[in-house]
Amino acid sequence: MNSQPFLIHNNSALFLDRDGVINKLRVEDYVKQTSEFELLPELIPALKILRPLFSRIFIVTNQQGIGKGLMIDSIDKIHDHFLSLLPKELQPNKIYHCPHLKEEACVCRKPKPGMALAAKNDYPEILLSHSFMIGDSISDMDFAKNSGMKPIFISKQDNQAYQTYTSILHFAQAFIKV
Ligand SMILES: [Mg+2]
Ligand SMILES: [Zn+2]
């Protein structure tokens, strides 16, 4: 379902899930240390297209491995490593993460909208209703819905419920075509 055109405004923001969108998903596991953080090869070419189009790009990531005490490196160390892999002009504005366990019922774990509301609080000029959320799980799509954002699904299989792309690069290429 790739038919809807994209409308971008100067108060649009782009929200990206982390695992499975910008770095390789570790199935049934977490990125617990920097050596397990594997940037997807599509990310940098995608950001070269998307970064100039959006004045604000955020990463929103559930990291329950922190709450479970599984981390070997701190999340800040892992994210500093990630940022060091990106050229300066492609950096996101901010990375938000939820460290809590699902059972803790916090306000920030996706699909709850807490991390989108935090970004709105930090960058009041953004309009969530003009913003996009790219993710590879249904929880990301529900997060988009709960935040009033447009959901973009990353999957190898087409999904009739969402605009679906095989990678963030595929989305970026479609974005500039319309
Ligand atoms: Mg994901
Ligand atoms: Zn949380």
PDB file of C-alpha atoms and ligand atoms in Angstrom:
ATOM      1  CA  MET A   1       0.000   0.000   0.000  1.00  0.00           C
ATOM      2  CA  ASN A   2       2.305   2.733  -1.268  1.00  0.00           C
ATOM      3  CA  SER A   3      -0.186   5.014  -2.938  1.00  0.00           C
ATOM      4  CA  GLN A   4      -0.577   7.979  -0.600  1.00  0.00           C
ATOM      5  CA  PRO A   5       1.560  10.995  -1.443  1.00  0.00           C
ATOM      6  CA  PHE A   6       3.854  12.441   1.198  1.00  0.00           C
ATOM      7  CA  LEU A   7       3.302  15.975   2.388  1.00  0.00           C
ATOM      8  CA  ILE A   8       6.152  17.534   4.267  1.00  0.00           C
ATOM      9  CA  HIS A   9       5.880  20.799   6.175  1.00  0.00           C
ATOM     10  CA  ASN A  10       8.597  22.817   7.833  1.00  0.00           C
ATOM     11  CA  ASN A  11       7.283  21.637  11.215  1.00  0.00           C
ATOM     12  CA  SER A  12       7.371  17.973  10.195  1.00  0.00           C
ATOM     13  CA  ALA A  13       9.691  15.687  12.131  1.00  0.00           C
ATOM     14  CA  LEU A  14      10.945  12.250  11.245  1.00  0.00           C
ATOM     15  CA  PHE A  15      10.936   9.655  14.017  1.00  0.00           C
ATOM     16  CA  LEU A  16      12.931   6.455  13.544  1.00  0.00           C
ATOM     17  CA  ASP A  17      12.815   3.243  15.455  1.00  0.00           C
ATOM     18  CA  ARG A  18      16.329   1.897  16.111  1.00  0.00           C
ATOM     19  CA  ASP A  19      16.684  -1.907  15.986  1.00  0.00           C
ATOM     20  CA  GLY A  20      15.624  -3.194  12.564  1.00  0.00           C
ATOM     21  CA  VAL A  21      15.501   0.270  10.990  1.00  0.00           C
ATOM     22  CA  ILE A  22      18.935   1.825  11.526  1.00  0.00           C
ATOM     23  CA  ASN A  23      20.881  -1.142  12.854  1.00  0.00           C
ATOM     24  CA  LYS A  24      20.571  -4.858  12.438  1.00  0.00           C
ATOM     25  CA  LEU A  25      17.885  -6.463  14.594  1.00  0.00           C
ATOM     26  CA  ARG A  26      19.295  -9.083  16.963  1.00  0.00           C
ATOM     27  CA  VAL A  27      16.465 -11.598  17.054  1.00  0.00           C
ATOM     28  CA  GLU A  28      15.431 -12.594  20.597  1.00  0.00           C
ATOM     29  CA  ASP A  29      18.340 -10.539  21.923  1.00  0.00           C
ATOM     30  CA  TYR A  30      19.448  -6.963  22.633  1.00  0.00           C
ATOM     31  CA  VAL A  31      22.319  -4.790  21.508  1.00  0.00           C
ATOM     32  CA  LYS A  32      24.165  -5.081  24.817  1.00  0.00           C
ATOM     33  CA  GLN A  33      27.532  -3.621  23.772  1.00  0.00           C
ATOM     34  CA  THR A  34      28.979  -1.508  20.981  1.00  0.00           C
ATOM     35  CA  SER A  35      30.365  -4.534  19.118  1.00  0.00           C
ATOM     36  CA  GLU A  36      26.792  -5.807  18.688  1.00  0.00           C
ATOM     37  CA  PHE A  37      25.652  -2.577  17.076  1.00  0.00           C
ATOM     38  CA  GLU A  38      25.682  -3.201  13.329  1.00  0.00           C
ATOM     39  CA  LEU A  39      24.621  -0.273  11.173  1.00  0.00           C
ATOM     40  CA  LEU A  40      22.369  -1.304   8.274  1.00  0.00           C
ATOM     41  CA  PRO A  41      24.041  -0.458   4.955  1.00  0.00           C
ATOM     42  CA  GLU A  42      20.896   1.369   3.795  1.00  0.00           C
ATOM     43  CA  LEU A  43      20.981   3.931   6.608  1.00  0.00           C
ATOM     44  CA  ILE A  44      23.594   6.407   5.397  1.00  0.00           C
ATOM     45  CA  PRO A  45      22.274   6.559   1.807  1.00  0.00           C
ATOM     46  CA  ALA A  46      18.765   7.038   3.243  1.00  0.00           C
ATOM     47  CA  LEU A  47      19.868   9.819   5.599  1.00  0.00           C
ATOM     48  CA  LYS A  48      21.631  11.579   2.726  1.00  0.00           C
ATOM     49  CA  ILE A  49      18.175  11.914   1.165  1.00  0.00           C
ATOM     50  CA  LEU A  50      16.103  12.457   4.314  1.00  0.00           C
ATOM     51  CA  ARG A  51      18.361  14.558   6.547  1.00  0.00           C
ATOM     52  CA  PRO A  52      18.198  17.685   4.333  1.00  0.00           C
ATOM     53  CA  LEU A  53      14.396  17.371   4.060  1.00  0.00           C
ATOM     54  CA  PHE A  54      13.662  17.234   7.804  1.00  0.00           C
ATOM     55  CA  SER A  55      15.025  19.823  10.185  1.00  0.00           C
ATOM     56  CA  ARG A  56      14.321  17.424  13.066  1.00  0.00           C
ATOM     57  CA  ILE A  57      15.063  13.718  13.108  1.00  0.00           C
ATOM     58  CA  PHE A  58      14.654  11.667  16.283  1.00  0.00           C
ATOM     59  CA  ILE A  59      15.322   8.085  17.237  1.00  0.00           C
ATOM     60  CA  VAL A  60      12.849   6.454  19.621  1.00  0.00           C
ATOM     61  CA  THR A  61      13.799   3.061  20.986  1.00  0.00           C
ATOM     62  CA  ASN A  62      12.538   0.621  23.607  1.00  0.00           C
ATOM     63  CA  GLN A  63      15.538  -0.874  25.405  1.00  0.00           C
ATOM     64  CA  GLN A  64      14.117  -3.316  27.898  1.00  0.00           C
ATOM     65  CA  GLY A  65      17.555  -4.964  28.120  1.00  0.00           C
ATOM     66  CA  ILE A  66      18.506  -2.097  30.447  1.00  0.00           C
ATOM     67  CA  GLY A  67      15.656  -2.907  32.839  1.00  0.00           C
ATOM     68  CA  LYS A  68      16.596  -6.570  32.652  1.00  0.00           C
ATOM     69  CA  GLY A  69      20.174  -5.748  33.654  1.00  0.00           C
ATOM     70  CA  LEU A  70      21.603  -7.322  30.494  1.00  0.00           C
ATOM     71  CA  MET A  71      23.656  -4.404  29.245  1.00  0.00           C
ATOM     72  CA  ILE A  72      27.423  -4.785  29.015  1.00  0.00           C
ATOM     73  CA  ASP A  73      28.058  -1.230  27.764  1.00  0.00           C
ATOM     74  CA  SER A  74      25.885   1.693  28.816  1.00  0.00           C
ATOM     75  CA  ILE A  75      23.211   2.864  26.393  1.00  0.00           C
ATOM     76  CA  ASP A  76      25.049   6.206  26.158  1.00  0.00           C
ATOM     77  CA  LYS A  77      28.236   4.433  25.113  1.00  0.00           C
ATOM     78  CA  ILE A  78      26.340   2.455  22.464  1.00  0.00           C
ATOM     79  CA  HIS A  79      24.652   5.585  21.141  1.00  0.00           C
ATOM     80  CA  ASP A  80      27.920   7.559  21.142  1.00  0.00           C
ATOM     81  CA  HIS A  81      29.368   4.716  19.079  1.00  0.00           C
ATOM     82  CA  PHE A  82      26.396   4.896  16.692  1.00  0.00           C
ATOM     83  CA  LEU A  83      26.749   8.667  16.306  1.00  0.00           C
ATOM     84  CA  SER A  84      30.473   8.262  15.616  1.00  0.00           C
ATOM     85  CA  LEU A  85      29.548   6.142  12.570  1.00  0.00           C
ATOM     86  CA  LEU A  86      27.510   8.979  11.044  1.00  0.00           C
ATOM     87  CA  PRO A  87      28.969  11.999   9.262  1.00  0.00           C
ATOM     88  CA  LYS A  88      28.297  15.213  11.168  1.00  0.00           C
ATOM     89  CA  GLU A  89      25.717  16.456   8.643  1.00  0.00           C
ATOM     90  CA  LEU A  90      23.632  13.270   9.005  1.00  0.00           C
ATOM     91  CA  GLN A  91      23.297  13.227  12.802  1.00  0.00           C
ATOM     92  CA  PRO A  92      19.820  12.988  14.359  1.00  0.00           C
ATOM     93  CA  ASN A  93      18.702  15.812  16.639  1.00  0.00           C
ATOM     94  CA  LYS A  94      18.159  13.518  19.615  1.00  0.00           C
ATOM     95  CA  ILE A  95      17.872   9.879  20.653  1.00  0.00           C
ATOM     96  CA  TYR A  96      15.143   8.917  23.117  1.00  0.00           C
ATOM     97  CA  HIS A  97      15.091   5.531  24.805  1.00  0.00           C
ATOM     98  CA  CYS A  98      12.826   3.731  27.238  1.00  0.00           C
ATOM     99  CA  PRO A  99      14.871   1.652  29.703  1.00  0.00           C
ATOM    100  CA  HIS A 100      11.900   0.117  31.495  1.00  0.00           C
ATOM    101  CA  LEU A 101      10.518  -3.375  31.653  1.00  0.00           C
ATOM    102  CA  LYS A 102       7.208  -3.968  29.954  1.00  0.00           C
ATOM    103  CA  GLU A 103       5.713  -4.905  33.337  1.00  0.00           C
ATOM    104  CA  GLU A 104       6.646  -1.525  34.805  1.00  0.00           C
ATOM    105  CA  ALA A 105       3.888   0.092  32.707  1.00  0.00           C
ATOM    106  CA  CYS A 106       5.895   3.305  32.294  1.00  0.00           C
ATOM    107  CA  VAL A 107       4.671   6.157  30.110  1.00  0.00           C
ATOM    108  CA  CYS A 108       7.591   6.016  27.664  1.00  0.00           C
ATOM    109  CA  ARG A 109       7.598   2.456  26.339  1.00  0.00           C
ATOM    110  CA  LYS A 110       6.226   2.241  22.783  1.00  0.00           C
ATOM    111  CA  PRO A 111       3.381   1.948  21.819  1.00  0.00           C
ATOM    112  CA  LYS A 112       2.658   4.584  24.471  1.00  0.00           C
ATOM    113  CA  PRO A 113       3.328   8.064  23.068  1.00  0.00           C
ATOM    114  CA  GLY A 114       5.728   9.229  25.843  1.00  0.00           C
ATOM    115  CA  MET A 115       8.846   9.548  23.688  1.00  0.00           C
ATOM    116  CA  ALA A 116       6.955  11.537  21.024  1.00  0.00           C
ATOM    117  CA  LEU A 117       5.596  13.835  23.736  1.00  0.00           C
ATOM    118  CA  ALA A 118       9.132  14.240  25.120  1.00  0.00           C
ATOM    119  CA  ALA A 119      10.346  15.306  21.658  1.00  0.00           C
ATOM    120  CA  LYS A 120       7.420  17.724  21.370  1.00  0.00           C
ATOM    121  CA  ASN A 121       8.368  19.118  24.766  1.00  0.00           C
ATOM    122  CA  ASP A 122      12.025  19.515  23.727  1.00  0.00           C
ATOM    123  CA  TYR A 123      11.180  20.871  20.258  1.00  0.00           C
ATOM    124  CA  PRO A 124       7.796  22.636  20.696  1.00  0.00           C
ATOM    125  CA  GLU A 125       7.771  23.825  17.075  1.00  0.00           C
ATOM    126  CA  ILE A 126       7.228  20.320  15.697  1.00  0.00           C
ATOM    127  CA  LEU A 127       3.740  19.189  14.784  1.00  0.00           C
ATOM    128  CA  LEU A 128       3.240  15.485  15.426  1.00  0.00           C
ATOM    129  CA  SER A 129       0.282  15.478  13.024  1.00  0.00           C
ATOM    130  CA  HIS A 130       2.722  16.452  10.238  1.00  0.00           C
ATOM    131  CA  SER A 131       5.375  13.958  11.347  1.00  0.00           C
ATOM    132  CA  PHE A 132       6.362  10.464  10.298  1.00  0.00           C
ATOM    133  CA  MET A 133       7.260   7.397  12.338  1.00  0.00           C
ATOM    134  CA  ILE A 134       9.277   4.657  10.646  1.00  0.00           C
ATOM    135  CA  GLY A 135       9.403   1.298  12.390  1.00  0.00           C
ATOM    136  CA  ASP A 136       9.580  -2.437  11.828  1.00  0.00           C
ATOM    137  CA  SER A 137       7.087  -3.574  14.448  1.00  0.00           C
ATOM    138  CA  ILE A 138       3.365  -3.205  15.002  1.00  0.00           C
ATOM    139  CA  SER A 139       4.173  -1.534  18.297  1.00  0.00           C
ATOM    140  CA  ASP A 140       5.875   1.255  16.289  1.00  0.00           C
ATOM    141  CA  MET A 141       2.761   1.603  14.148  1.00  0.00           C
ATOM    142  CA  ASP A 142       0.604   1.832  17.270  1.00  0.00           C
ATOM    143  CA  PHE A 143       3.058   4.382  18.703  1.00  0.00           C
ATOM    144  CA  ALA A 144       2.587   6.449  15.521  1.00  0.00           C
ATOM    145  CA  LYS A 145      -1.186   6.206  15.881  1.00  0.00           C
ATOM    146  CA  ASN A 146      -1.119   7.042  19.599  1.00  0.00           C
ATOM    147  CA  SER A 147       1.088  10.065  18.854  1.00  0.00           C
ATOM    148  CA  GLY A 148      -0.942  11.276  15.882  1.00  0.00           C
ATOM    149  CA  MET A 149       1.889  10.602  13.435  1.00  0.00           C
ATOM    150  CA  LYS A 150       1.887   8.984  10.023  1.00  0.00           C
ATOM    151  CA  PRO A 151       3.080   5.355  10.315  1.00  0.00           C
ATOM    152  CA  ILE A 152       5.620   3.931   7.847  1.00  0.00           C
ATOM    153  CA  PHE A 153       6.229   0.198   8.101  1.00  0.00           C
ATOM    154  CA  ILE A 154       9.550  -1.446   7.279  1.00  0.00           C
ATOM    155  CA  SER A 155       9.069  -5.070   6.304  1.00  0.00           C
ATOM    156  CA  LYS A 156      10.104  -7.499   3.630  1.00  0.00           C
ATOM    157  CA  GLN A 157       6.442  -8.447   3.243  1.00  0.00           C
ATOM    158  CA  ASP A 158       3.746  -6.054   2.105  1.00  0.00           C
ATOM    159  CA  ASN A 159       1.238  -5.214   4.794  1.00  0.00           C
ATOM    160  CA  GLN A 160      -2.160  -4.008   3.658  1.00  0.00           C
ATOM    161  CA  ALA A 161      -2.668  -1.952   6.799  1.00  0.00           C
ATOM    162  CA  TYR A 162       0.352   0.353   6.378  1.00  0.00           C
ATOM    163  CA  GLN A 163       2.517   2.013   3.790  1.00  0.00           C
ATOM    164  CA  THR A 164       5.260  -0.590   3.667  1.00  0.00           C
ATOM    165  CA  TYR A 165       8.847  -0.397   2.419  1.00  0.00           C
ATOM    166  CA  THR A 166      11.598  -2.982   2.484  1.00  0.00           C
ATOM    167  CA  SER A 167      14.090  -0.581   4.085  1.00  0.00           C
ATOM    168  CA  ILE A 168      14.509   3.022   5.152  1.00  0.00           C
ATOM    169  CA  LEU A 169      16.329   3.620   1.851  1.00  0.00           C
ATOM    170  CA  HIS A 170      13.364   2.274  -0.111  1.00  0.00           C
ATOM    171  CA  PHE A 171      11.156   4.720   1.816  1.00  0.00           C
ATOM    172  CA  ALA A 172      13.549   7.629   1.182  1.00  0.00           C
ATOM    173  CA  GLN A 173      13.631   6.910  -2.552  1.00  0.00           C
ATOM    174  CA  ALA A 174       9.826   6.776  -2.673  1.00  0.00           C
ATOM    175  CA  PHE A 175       9.625   9.958  -0.618  1.00  0.00           C
ATOM    176  CA  ILE A 176      11.517  12.051  -3.158  1.00  0.00           C
ATOM    177  CA  LYS A 177       9.764  10.513  -6.145  1.00  0.00           C
ATOM    178  CA  VAL A 178       6.374  12.056  -5.323  1.00  0.00           C
TER     179      VAL A 178
HETATM  180 MG    MG B   1      12.486  -2.283  15.710  1.00  0.00          MG
HETATM  181 ZN    ZN B   2       9.753   3.637  29.790  1.00  0.00          ZN
END
